[in-house]
């Protein structure tokens, strides 16, 4: 396991424990240690954590970045639906 991947899982753990601020910190750490994370789930995970913290402009920016990379995935549609609630 790469160190970046470890931090990604730490971020997910914090997210599921509803420690969204800590999740964001861990995701950022993961991205600095592993550049490929940004091409995978980084922007989706960041957007979801920002959404839970009610940081809607940051969530929207992260979701748009995710959409630019993964335009054909269903998560893109779901993410923007969550923002409109």
PDB file of C-alpha atoms in Angstrom:
ATOM      1  CA  UNK A   1       0.000   0.000   0.000  1.00  0.00           C
ATOM      2  CA  UNK A   2       1.236   3.449  -0.876  1.00  0.00           C
ATOM      3  CA  UNK A   3       1.265   6.184   1.742  1.00  0.00           C
ATOM      4  CA  UNK A   4      -1.184   8.237  -0.305  1.00  0.00           C
ATOM      5  CA  UNK A   5      -3.593   5.340  -0.416  1.00  0.00           C
ATOM      6  CA  UNK A   6      -3.314   4.967   3.345  1.00  0.00           C
ATOM      7  CA  UNK A   7      -4.270   8.625   3.809  1.00  0.00           C
ATOM      8  CA  UNK A   8      -7.187   8.149   1.423  1.00  0.00           C
ATOM      9  CA  UNK A   9      -8.511   5.359   3.648  1.00  0.00           C
ATOM     10  CA  UNK A  10      -7.922   7.468   6.738  1.00  0.00           C
ATOM     11  CA  UNK A  11     -10.000  10.180   5.080  1.00  0.00           C
ATOM     12  CA  UNK A  12     -12.776   7.710   4.346  1.00  0.00           C
ATOM     13  CA  UNK A  13     -12.748   6.560   7.967  1.00  0.00           C
ATOM     14  CA  UNK A  14     -13.073  10.148   9.161  1.00  0.00           C
ATOM     15  CA  UNK A  15     -15.853  10.743   6.641  1.00  0.00           C
ATOM     16  CA  UNK A  16     -17.858   7.753   7.870  1.00  0.00           C
ATOM     17  CA  UNK A  17     -17.302   8.887  11.463  1.00  0.00           C
ATOM     18  CA  UNK A  18     -18.744  12.286  10.405  1.00  0.00           C
ATOM     19  CA  UNK A  19     -15.425  14.024  11.120  1.00  0.00           C
ATOM     20  CA  UNK A  20     -15.606  15.838   7.781  1.00  0.00           C
ATOM     21  CA  UNK A  21     -12.941  18.437   8.512  1.00  0.00           C
ATOM     22  CA  UNK A  22     -10.449  15.675   9.351  1.00  0.00           C
ATOM     23  CA  UNK A  23     -11.505  13.807   6.218  1.00  0.00           C
ATOM     24  CA  UNK A  24     -10.670  16.834   4.064  1.00  0.00           C
ATOM     25  CA  UNK A  25      -7.237  17.138   5.681  1.00  0.00           C
ATOM     26  CA  UNK A  26      -6.549  13.444   5.068  1.00  0.00           C
ATOM     27  CA  UNK A  27      -7.713  13.608   1.430  1.00  0.00           C
ATOM     28  CA  UNK A  28      -5.427  16.581   0.812  1.00  0.00           C
ATOM     29  CA  UNK A  29      -2.522  14.676   2.371  1.00  0.00           C
ATOM     30  CA  UNK A  30      -3.311  11.676   0.159  1.00  0.00           C
ATOM     31  CA  UNK A  31      -3.244  13.866  -2.948  1.00  0.00           C
ATOM     32  CA  UNK A  32       0.137  15.349  -2.035  1.00  0.00           C
ATOM     33  CA  UNK A  33       1.615  11.883  -1.575  1.00  0.00           C
ATOM     34  CA  UNK A  34      -0.007  10.283  -4.622  1.00  0.00           C
ATOM     35  CA  UNK A  35      -0.787  12.408  -7.699  1.00  0.00           C
ATOM     36  CA  UNK A  36      -2.926   9.646  -9.206  1.00  0.00           C
ATOM     37  CA  UNK A  37      -5.504  10.086  -6.419  1.00  0.00           C
ATOM     38  CA  UNK A  38      -6.692  13.310  -8.070  1.00  0.00           C
ATOM     39  CA  UNK A  39      -7.472  11.324 -11.219  1.00  0.00           C
ATOM     40  CA  UNK A  40      -9.542   8.829  -9.221  1.00  0.00           C
ATOM     41  CA  UNK A  41     -11.801   9.763  -6.310  1.00  0.00           C
ATOM     42  CA  UNK A  42     -10.184  12.859  -4.807  1.00  0.00           C
ATOM     43  CA  UNK A  43     -12.618  15.463  -6.121  1.00  0.00           C
ATOM     44  CA  UNK A  44     -15.678  13.322  -5.424  1.00  0.00           C
ATOM     45  CA  UNK A  45     -14.541  12.646  -1.857  1.00  0.00           C
ATOM     46  CA  UNK A  46     -13.619  16.279  -1.244  1.00  0.00           C
ATOM     47  CA  UNK A  47     -16.932  17.448  -2.663  1.00  0.00           C
ATOM     48  CA  UNK A  48     -18.908  15.101  -0.442  1.00  0.00           C
ATOM     49  CA  UNK A  49     -16.985  16.183   2.674  1.00  0.00           C
ATOM     50  CA  UNK A  50     -17.438  19.868   1.799  1.00  0.00           C
ATOM     51  CA  UNK A  51     -21.131  19.243   1.180  1.00  0.00           C
ATOM     52  CA  UNK A  52     -21.513  17.675   4.622  1.00  0.00           C
ATOM     53  CA  UNK A  53     -19.770  20.726   6.126  1.00  0.00           C
ATOM     54  CA  UNK A  54     -22.210  22.955   4.203  1.00  0.00           C
ATOM     55  CA  UNK A  55     -19.368  24.541   2.214  1.00  0.00           C
ATOM     56  CA  UNK A  56     -21.459  24.577  -0.928  1.00  0.00           C
ATOM     57  CA  UNK A  57     -19.208  26.644  -3.210  1.00  0.00           C
ATOM     58  CA  UNK A  58     -16.226  24.407  -2.418  1.00  0.00           C
ATOM     59  CA  UNK A  59     -18.368  21.309  -2.926  1.00  0.00           C
ATOM     60  CA  UNK A  60     -19.581  22.608  -6.283  1.00  0.00           C
ATOM     61  CA  UNK A  61     -16.005  23.345  -7.417  1.00  0.00           C
ATOM     62  CA  UNK A  62     -14.863  19.859  -6.406  1.00  0.00           C
ATOM     63  CA  UNK A  63     -17.832  18.238  -8.160  1.00  0.00           C
ATOM     64  CA  UNK A  64     -17.114  20.222 -11.344  1.00  0.00           C
ATOM     65  CA  UNK A  65     -13.485  19.073 -11.255  1.00  0.00           C
ATOM     66  CA  UNK A  66     -14.705  15.486 -10.804  1.00  0.00           C
ATOM     67  CA  UNK A  67     -17.105  15.935 -13.721  1.00  0.00           C
ATOM     68  CA  UNK A  68     -14.251  17.128 -15.964  1.00  0.00           C
ATOM     69  CA  UNK A  69     -12.359  13.904 -15.287  1.00  0.00           C
ATOM     70  CA  UNK A  70     -15.266  11.421 -15.047  1.00  0.00           C
ATOM     71  CA  UNK A  71     -18.008  12.907 -17.205  1.00  0.00           C
ATOM     72  CA  UNK A  72     -19.674   9.554 -17.908  1.00  0.00           C
ATOM     73  CA  UNK A  73     -20.031   8.362 -14.308  1.00  0.00           C
ATOM     74  CA  UNK A  74     -23.329   8.380 -12.449  1.00  0.00           C
ATOM     75  CA  UNK A  75     -21.702  10.010  -9.426  1.00  0.00           C
ATOM     76  CA  UNK A  76     -21.536  13.268 -11.383  1.00  0.00           C
ATOM     77  CA  UNK A  77     -25.318  13.437 -11.690  1.00  0.00           C
ATOM     78  CA  UNK A  78     -25.812  12.347  -8.061  1.00  0.00           C
ATOM     79  CA  UNK A  79     -23.386  14.956  -6.772  1.00  0.00           C
ATOM     80  CA  UNK A  80     -25.197  17.849  -8.403  1.00  0.00           C
ATOM     81  CA  UNK A  81     -28.535  16.453  -7.225  1.00  0.00           C
ATOM     82  CA  UNK A  82     -27.228  16.490  -3.665  1.00  0.00           C
ATOM     83  CA  UNK A  83     -26.214  20.123  -4.050  1.00  0.00           C
ATOM     84  CA  UNK A  84     -29.706  21.122  -5.115  1.00  0.00           C
ATOM     85  CA  UNK A  85     -31.355  19.729  -1.967  1.00  0.00           C
TER      86      UNK A  85
END
